[in-house]
Amino acid sequence: MIPIRNISCCALFVSLVLSRVAGADTRIEIVVDQQGPVINKDIYGQFMEHLGRGIYEGIWVGEDSDIPNTNGFRNDVVGALKELHVPVLRWPGGCFADQYHWRDGIGPRDERPVTLNKNWGGVSENNHFGTHEYFELVEILGADAYVNINVGTGTIGEAADWLEYMTSDSESSLANLRRTNGREEPWQVSHVGIGNETWGCGGTMTPEYYTSVFKHYATFAKATGGQEPVVVASGFSDESTEWTEAILTGVPDIFSMNYGAISHHFYTIPSGDFSNKGASTGFGEDEWFSTLSNTLRMRHIIEANVAVLDEHDPENNVAFYVDEWGTWYDVEEGETPGFLYQQNTIRDAVVAALNMNLFHEYAERVQMTNIAQMVNVLQAMILTDEEQMVLTPTYHVYKMYVPFQDATSIPLKIREDSKYTYDGESIPKVSATAAQNKNGKLHIALVNSHASAPENIEVELPDDIGSASGQLLTGDSLDARNNFDEPARVIPVDVSYLAEEGRLSLSIPARSVLVLKLE
Ligand code: AHR
């Protein structure tokens, strides 16, 4: 039992003052006299693709829409996204990127061609959201731009022209075309992805073939005006390091000329089987456990690839990205199959936090991740239904973790810990991370993965810490979620604790994420 005082059940953000619990099952020491790597804020990156209602309706409704908007961007969604301090936004895909021809998405909107989105539902794409709209959104959000160029059906010339169009300050025809279309100054492009899943939807290539293609593209698809975006090679998925090896051995010259990255994709599927993934709601403890156990494979994927990177690139010039990750469930009943719309529950929040804690642990090499996807697709931050909007449990975790952006990680020693065992398999019950933000404030995040059991935790603190305050996110059932009728069922509550004799003792409920500032 958690001793609770000062609880007001009707307030949106309930305030809990929690004090010491007896006997701890997990003991953690924060090693404040050591510093780990800086947690690159880009670990909190987002991804949006021309897929389902991810962009159209989800973000872009057009200036003539009845949904309140500014220049075509819906006000509610943009307002909510600003709270997340989105550091970087990957676009236009995904598989869509390899069928995207940038010239279709510039110029007067009513003159843009209508194309076919062959990857995602075969729907018409009116190209109303194109390069100018993307950069306007990026600037509104204060994010960096990460464009993924078309290797599958595009040409090297087309990619080179797009980069010139975006980045040139010259009087070239392409730069002037951009001006004619309403943008005087070049945009800043911070990342350029060369292809997407080139082992699959991006061309069914072998790693050796892709390596040659990558070199060819990277030679010509260059930004101008002194900009040197990070060049991102499309890596593999799962634990295999074959692609990382092939790229690193095949293109050392390109990576040494320009800071580069190799990006992996990894999706968490409850069943582990893409053809029958499991539902986003209405699941039992078996799928709660298998989802968390599967998501923790991220550790092995990172470890295996970082080992290869360390061997080939001991100076750490080439970063490891995970530019698509998150949960992927069976499509909701009644939804268009190709639109990948799914509900988002406290399980997704726990998945998000477990992955964040892992990314922090490997922050030296893991410099960017992009959850798939920002709105209405897969593990989204936000769901919309025409004019309605709801913030998902995953959104709340991203907001709670904002203090970790660009913070310096602080090592933790887990002195004792509990296991969560289900059907003969075990995973760690508690996951933890700590960091000092830019203002010198120490933060800690704790996750209790267990479906039903709370955990007593004791954190050894520096002597000068007297209290901890922050937010707790939990759910009243395994699939607790927010929907349009009940948008605040899973929201963070404010909590505070008192430290005693250099120790913080607390009980963290089952299925929950806790982020605290220590003072
Ligand atoms: O995020 C949905 C899809 O998943 C992306 O388009 C593709 O890259 C991946 O297979």
PDB file of N, CA and C in Angstrom, residues 218-272:
ATOM      1  N   ALA A 218      25.378   9.032 -52.331  1.00  0.00           N
ATOM      2  CA  ALA A 218      26.031   9.950 -51.388  1.00  0.00           C
ATOM      3  C   ALA A 218      27.031  10.855 -52.104  1.00  0.00           C
ATOM      4  N   THR A 219      27.541  10.408 -53.253  1.00  0.00           N
ATOM      5  CA  THR A 219      28.486  11.228 -54.002  1.00  0.00           C
ATOM      6  C   THR A 219      27.803  12.459 -54.606  1.00  0.00           C
ATOM      7  N   PHE A 220      26.551  12.284 -55.026  1.00  0.00           N
ATOM      8  CA  PHE A 220      25.898  13.391 -55.748  1.00  0.00           C
ATOM      9  C   PHE A 220      24.791  14.092 -54.957  1.00  0.00           C
ATOM     10  N   ALA A 221      24.135  13.352 -54.095  1.00  0.00           N
ATOM     11  CA  ALA A 221      22.991  13.951 -53.384  1.00  0.00           C
ATOM     12  C   ALA A 221      23.514  14.770 -52.209  1.00  0.00           C
ATOM     13  N   LYS A 222      24.072  15.919 -52.542  1.00  0.00           N
ATOM     14  CA  LYS A 222      24.722  16.740 -51.516  1.00  0.00           C
ATOM     15  C   LYS A 222      23.950  18.041 -51.328  1.00  0.00           C
ATOM     16  N   ALA A 223      23.951  18.501 -50.094  1.00  0.00           N
ATOM     17  CA  ALA A 223      23.379  19.823 -49.836  1.00  0.00           C
ATOM     18  C   ALA A 223      24.357  20.874 -50.335  1.00  0.00           C
ATOM     19  N   THR A 224      23.872  22.102 -50.491  1.00  0.00           N
ATOM     20  CA  THR A 224      24.739  23.186 -50.956  1.00  0.00           C
ATOM     21  C   THR A 224      24.816  24.260 -49.860  1.00  0.00           C
ATOM     22  N   GLY A 225      25.454  25.355 -50.210  1.00  0.00           N
ATOM     23  CA  GLY A 225      25.479  26.499 -49.285  1.00  0.00           C
ATOM     24  C   GLY A 225      26.190  26.210 -47.976  1.00  0.00           C
ATOM     25  N   GLY A 226      27.134  25.281 -48.010  1.00  0.00           N
ATOM     26  CA  GLY A 226      27.907  24.993 -46.796  1.00  0.00           C
ATOM     27  C   GLY A 226      27.212  24.046 -45.835  1.00  0.00           C
ATOM     28  N   GLN A 227      26.008  23.633 -46.146  1.00  0.00           N
ATOM     29  CA  GLN A 227      25.319  22.691 -45.243  1.00  0.00           C
ATOM     30  C   GLN A 227      25.905  21.291 -45.403  1.00  0.00           C
ATOM     31  N   GLU A 228      26.091  20.621 -44.300  1.00  0.00           N
ATOM     32  CA  GLU A 228      26.607  19.252 -44.337  1.00  0.00           C
ATOM     33  C   GLU A 228      25.714  18.337 -43.514  1.00  0.00           C
ATOM     34  N   PRO A 229      24.577  17.975 -44.081  1.00  0.00           N
ATOM     35  CA  PRO A 229      23.687  17.112 -43.302  1.00  0.00           C
ATOM     36  C   PRO A 229      24.335  15.764 -43.008  1.00  0.00           C
ATOM     37  N   VAL A 230      23.895  15.149 -41.961  1.00  0.00           N
ATOM     38  CA  VAL A 230      24.326  13.782 -41.659  1.00  0.00           C
ATOM     39  C   VAL A 230      23.739  12.870 -42.738  1.00  0.00           C
ATOM     40  N   VAL A 231      24.594  12.038 -43.309  1.00  0.00           N
ATOM     41  CA  VAL A 231      24.129  11.091 -44.336  1.00  0.00           C
ATOM     42  C   VAL A 231      23.755   9.791 -43.627  1.00  0.00           C
ATOM     43  N   VAL A 232      22.521   9.352 -43.826  1.00  0.00           N
ATOM     44  CA  VAL A 232      22.034   8.178 -43.101  1.00  0.00           C
ATOM     45  C   VAL A 232      21.882   6.999 -44.060  1.00  0.00           C
ATOM     46  N   ALA A 233      22.623   5.944 -43.790  1.00  0.00           N
ATOM     47  CA  ALA A 233      22.504   4.728 -44.596  1.00  0.00           C
ATOM     48  C   ALA A 233      21.379   3.872 -44.031  1.00  0.00           C
ATOM     49  N   SER A 234      20.649   3.243 -44.932  1.00  0.00           N
ATOM     50  CA  SER A 234      19.535   2.384 -44.511  1.00  0.00           C
ATOM     51  C   SER A 234      20.096   1.039 -44.070  1.00  0.00           C
ATOM     52  N   GLY A 235      19.962   0.738 -42.794  1.00  0.00           N
ATOM     53  CA  GLY A 235      20.480  -0.525 -42.262  1.00  0.00           C
ATOM     54  C   GLY A 235      19.407  -1.595 -42.240  1.00  0.00           C
ATOM     55  N   PHE A 236      19.571  -2.539 -41.361  1.00  0.00           N
ATOM     56  CA  PHE A 236      18.666  -3.683 -41.366  1.00  0.00           C
ATOM     57  C   PHE A 236      17.651  -3.572 -40.241  1.00  0.00           C
ATOM     58  N   SER A 237      17.131  -4.700 -39.867  1.00  0.00           N
ATOM     59  CA  SER A 237      16.114  -4.822 -38.840  1.00  0.00           C
ATOM     60  C   SER A 237      16.548  -6.001 -37.990  1.00  0.00           C
ATOM     61  N   ASP A 238      16.023  -6.120 -36.807  1.00  0.00           N
ATOM     62  CA  ASP A 238      16.332  -7.275 -35.953  1.00  0.00           C
ATOM     63  C   ASP A 238      17.820  -7.335 -35.576  1.00  0.00           C
ATOM     64  N   GLU A 239      18.231  -8.478 -35.021  1.00  0.00           N
ATOM     65  CA  GLU A 239      19.567  -8.574 -34.413  1.00  0.00           C
ATOM     66  C   GLU A 239      20.705  -8.706 -35.417  1.00  0.00           C
ATOM     67  N   SER A 240      20.411  -9.028 -36.654  1.00  0.00           N
ATOM     68  CA  SER A 240      21.488  -9.262 -37.628  1.00  0.00           C
ATOM     69  C   SER A 240      22.360  -8.015 -37.816  1.00  0.00           C
ATOM     70  N   THR A 241      23.678  -8.243 -37.930  1.00  0.00           N
ATOM     71  CA  THR A 241      24.595  -7.117 -38.146  1.00  0.00           C
ATOM     72  C   THR A 241      25.170  -7.138 -39.566  1.00  0.00           C
ATOM     73  N   GLU A 242      24.612  -7.990 -40.397  1.00  0.00           N
ATOM     74  CA  GLU A 242      25.173  -8.166 -41.741  1.00  0.00           C
ATOM     75  C   GLU A 242      25.215  -6.847 -42.513  1.00  0.00           C
ATOM     76  N   TRP A 243      24.146  -6.082 -42.418  1.00  0.00           N
ATOM     77  CA  TRP A 243      24.099  -4.822 -43.168  1.00  0.00           C
ATOM     78  C   TRP A 243      25.072  -3.802 -42.591  1.00  0.00           C
ATOM     79  N   THR A 244      25.150  -3.762 -41.284  1.00  0.00           N
ATOM     80  CA  THR A 244      26.071  -2.798 -40.654  1.00  0.00           C
ATOM     81  C   THR A 244      27.499  -3.112 -41.077  1.00  0.00           C
ATOM     82  N   GLU A 245      27.850  -4.377 -41.066  1.00  0.00           N
ATOM     83  CA  GLU A 245      29.200  -4.802 -41.481  1.00  0.00           C
ATOM     84  C   GLU A 245      29.450  -4.396 -42.942  1.00  0.00           C
ATOM     85  N   ALA A 246      28.486  -4.723 -43.802  1.00  0.00           N
ATOM     86  CA  ALA A 246      28.682  -4.478 -45.238  1.00  0.00           C
ATOM     87  C   ALA A 246      28.846  -2.984 -45.506  1.00  0.00           C
ATOM     88  N   ILE A 247      28.033  -2.175 -44.841  1.00  0.00           N
ATOM     89  CA  ILE A 247      28.098  -0.726 -45.088  1.00  0.00           C
ATOM     90  C   ILE A 247      29.419  -0.172 -44.560  1.00  0.00           C
ATOM     91  N   LEU A 248      29.800  -0.599 -43.370  1.00  0.00           N
ATOM     92  CA  LEU A 248      31.032  -0.045 -42.780  1.00  0.00           C
ATOM     93  C   LEU A 248      32.270  -0.469 -43.553  1.00  0.00           C
ATOM     94  N   THR A 249      32.274  -1.688 -44.063  1.00  0.00           N
ATOM     95  CA  THR A 249      33.461  -2.111 -44.812  1.00  0.00           C
ATOM     96  C   THR A 249      33.410  -1.552 -46.226  1.00  0.00           C
ATOM     97  N   GLY A 250      32.205  -1.349 -46.750  1.00  0.00           N
ATOM     98  CA  GLY A 250      32.073  -0.900 -48.143  1.00  0.00           C
ATOM     99  C   GLY A 250      32.236   0.590 -48.346  1.00  0.00           C
ATOM    100  N   VAL A 251      31.966   1.395 -47.351  1.00  0.00           N
ATOM    101  CA  VAL A 251      31.982   2.852 -47.571  1.00  0.00           C
ATOM    102  C   VAL A 251      32.764   3.645 -46.523  1.00  0.00           C
ATOM    103  N   PRO A 252      33.922   3.185 -46.113  1.00  0.00           N
ATOM    104  CA  PRO A 252      34.630   3.947 -45.075  1.00  0.00           C
ATOM    105  C   PRO A 252      34.994   5.351 -45.548  1.00  0.00           C
ATOM    106  N   ASP A 253      35.274   5.490 -46.858  1.00  0.00           N
ATOM    107  CA  ASP A 253      35.674   6.801 -47.375  1.00  0.00           C
ATOM    108  C   ASP A 253      34.545   7.824 -47.244  1.00  0.00           C
ATOM    109  N   ILE A 254      33.323   7.411 -47.561  1.00  0.00           N
ATOM    110  CA  ILE A 254      32.196   8.346 -47.475  1.00  0.00           C
ATOM    111  C   ILE A 254      31.990   8.764 -46.022  1.00  0.00           C
ATOM    112  N   PHE A 255      32.037   7.790 -45.124  1.00  0.00           N
ATOM    113  CA  PHE A 255      31.775   8.133 -43.732  1.00  0.00           C
ATOM    114  C   PHE A 255      32.891   8.977 -43.131  1.00  0.00           C
ATOM    115  N   SER A 256      34.106   8.838 -43.640  1.00  0.00           N
ATOM    116  CA  SER A 256      35.147   9.666 -43.044  1.00  0.00           C
ATOM    117  C   SER A 256      35.132  11.082 -43.613  1.00  0.00           C
ATOM    118  N   MET A 257      34.482  11.259 -44.788  1.00  0.00           N
ATOM    119  CA  MET A 257      34.378  12.609 -45.354  1.00  0.00           C
ATOM    120  C   MET A 257      33.295  13.415 -44.648  1.00  0.00           C
ATOM    121  N   ASN A 258      32.302  12.739 -44.218  1.00  0.00           N
ATOM    122  CA  ASN A 258      31.103  13.401 -43.719  1.00  0.00           C
ATOM    123  C   ASN A 258      30.577  12.601 -42.551  1.00  0.00           C
ATOM    124  N   TYR A 259      30.158  13.250 -41.528  1.00  0.00           N
ATOM    125  CA  TYR A 259      29.588  12.515 -40.395  1.00  0.00           C
ATOM    126  C   TYR A 259      28.388  11.702 -40.885  1.00  0.00           C
ATOM    127  N   GLY A 260      28.343  10.458 -40.513  1.00  0.00           N
ATOM    128  CA  GLY A 260      27.284   9.606 -41.037  1.00  0.00           C
ATOM    129  C   GLY A 260      26.619   8.776 -39.971  1.00  0.00           C
ATOM    130  N   ALA A 261      25.622   8.020 -40.398  1.00  0.00           N
ATOM    131  CA  ALA A 261      24.895   7.158 -39.478  1.00  0.00           C
ATOM    132  C   ALA A 261      24.341   5.965 -40.240  1.00  0.00           C
ATOM    133  N   ILE A 262      24.169   4.887 -39.515  1.00  0.00           N
ATOM    134  CA  ILE A 262      23.479   3.722 -40.059  1.00  0.00           C
ATOM    135  C   ILE A 262      22.210   3.562 -39.246  1.00  0.00           C
ATOM    136  N   SER A 263      21.102   3.383 -39.952  1.00  0.00           N
ATOM    137  CA  SER A 263      19.844   3.338 -39.219  1.00  0.00           C
ATOM    138  C   SER A 263      19.136   1.996 -39.350  1.00  0.00           C
ATOM    139  N   HIS A 264      18.753   1.480 -38.229  1.00  0.00           N
ATOM    140  CA  HIS A 264      18.008   0.240 -38.130  1.00  0.00           C
ATOM    141  C   HIS A 264      16.527   0.529 -37.921  1.00  0.00           C
ATOM    142  N   HIS A 265      15.697  -0.461 -38.217  1.00  0.00           N
ATOM    143  CA  HIS A 265      14.279  -0.412 -37.859  1.00  0.00           C
ATOM    144  C   HIS A 265      13.981  -1.608 -36.978  1.00  0.00           C
ATOM    145  N   PHE A 266      13.115  -1.402 -36.001  1.00  0.00           N
ATOM    146  CA  PHE A 266      12.696  -2.548 -35.190  1.00  0.00           C
ATOM    147  C   PHE A 266      11.311  -2.288 -34.611  1.00  0.00           C
ATOM    148  N   TYR A 267      10.372  -3.140 -34.980  1.00  0.00           N
ATOM    149  CA  TYR A 267       9.000  -3.011 -34.477  1.00  0.00           C
ATOM    150  C   TYR A 267       8.714  -4.080 -33.431  1.00  0.00           C
ATOM    151  N   THR A 268       7.943  -3.710 -32.420  1.00  0.00           N
ATOM    152  CA  THR A 268       7.549  -4.632 -31.359  1.00  0.00           C
ATOM    153  C   THR A 268       6.177  -5.203 -31.681  1.00  0.00           C
ATOM    154  N   ILE A 269       6.138  -6.516 -31.817  1.00  0.00           N
ATOM    155  CA  ILE A 269       4.884  -7.199 -32.173  1.00  0.00           C
ATOM    156  C   ILE A 269       4.585  -8.212 -31.063  1.00  0.00           C
ATOM    157  N   PRO A 270       3.402  -8.162 -30.472  1.00  0.00           N
ATOM    158  CA  PRO A 270       3.128  -9.058 -29.337  1.00  0.00           C
ATOM    159  C   PRO A 270       3.426 -10.516 -29.633  1.00  0.00           C
ATOM    160  N   SER A 271       2.989 -11.006 -30.793  1.00  0.00           N
ATOM    161  CA  SER A 271       3.165 -12.432 -31.102  1.00  0.00           C
ATOM    162  C   SER A 271       4.533 -12.702 -31.717  1.00  0.00           C
ATOM    163  N   GLY A 272       5.200 -11.658 -32.165  1.00  0.00           N
ATOM    164  CA  GLY A 272       6.461 -11.839 -32.889  1.00  0.00           C
ATOM    165  C   GLY A 272       6.235 -12.268 -34.332  1.00  0.00           C
TER     166      GLY A 272
END
